[in-house]
Amino acid sequence: MVIDLGLRWPLAAGLVGLVLMVAGCGGVEAPTGDALYVDAKPRYERFAETVHVALMAAHEGVWQVAQNDHGAAPLACDAAKGYKFSARLVAQISASAMSASLDAADDALQGVGLETRRQSLGSGEDREDQLLASGDGIDRLVMVARPQAGVIRVSADGECAPGSAHDLRNMVFGKKRDTSAWQRLPATEGPEWVPQFYFPPDGPVYYN
């Protein structure tokens, strides 16, 4: 079970005063300071909720976060002029359920406005059936089913948005130069998941 801590970045409902802007992705003005977090939070929630739709359609159980890539930690993109969100998850599913899982995820992603396509690679024990999707804040989502291994893997990357990934990460984790931040990112995602975009230094630890 993923625990909803009810934690959010403690911002006022409205921003008062001058909002500073700098050049961002493709020349688009990038928000800074509190405005960066205010702009990023709904972007992350849309990204995370779309990924969750795919996960729960394919397997309504617990998914393991792979490579500690939970999704909420912003990554730099566009030569560090912008940031994006990235998630990697894996679940064990019986080989007999793989095809139906991909079909369900395909329908679910189309249902929330993404464009999808299917392809298969390899043969025998090396066979992979893939679902690829993009749109609505998702640059690329790939769901890979490997029947012989009994696993489905999902990798998703959001679109690059203007703003500093470094500054945003400091706000998400509530502390600068926090080398233990990764330990506070949830290790699983399941049916009771809710999007969370603030992980304070005194929050729960999911990795030792």
Coordinates of C-alpha atoms in Angstrom, one line a residue, residues 44 47 67-76 83-87 156-157 164-166 168-170 172-173 181-182 184-186 196-199:
Y44 CA 3.2 16.4 -12.6
F47 CA 1.6 13.0 -15.9
Q67 CA 15.6 2.2 -10.8
N68 CA 14.2 4.4 -8.1
D69 CA 12.4 6.3 -10.9
H70 CA 9.2 7.2 -9.1
G71 CA 8.3 10.1 -11.3
A72 CA 8.1 13.1 -9.0
A73 CA 11.8 14.0 -9.0
P74 CA 12.2 16.4 -12.0
L75 CA 15.0 15.7 -14.5
A76 CA 16.7 18.3 -16.7
Y83 CA 12.5 19.8 -16.7
K84 CA 10.5 16.7 -17.2
F85 CA 9.1 13.8 -15.2
S86 CA 10.1 10.2 -15.7
A87 CA 8.7 7.0 -14.2
A156 CA 7.1 7.0 -19.2
D157 CA 8.6 10.4 -19.9
S164 CA 15.0 24.8 -13.6
A165 CA 14.9 21.1 -12.7
H166 CA 17.5 21.8 -10.0
L168 CA 12.2 22.5 -8.6
R169 CA 13.8 19.5 -7.1
N170 CA 14.9 21.5 -4.1
V172 CA 9.9 19.1 -4.1
F173 CA 12.2 17.7 -1.4
A181 CA 15.9 12.5 -1.0
W182 CA 15.6 9.3 -3.1
R184 CA 11.6 9.2 0.6
L185 CA 10.2 8.4 -2.8
P186 CA 7.6 5.5 -2.6
Q196 CA 2.2 13.4 -4.1
F197 CA 4.5 16.2 -5.1
Y198 CA 6.2 17.1 -1.8
F199 CA 8.6 14.9 0.2

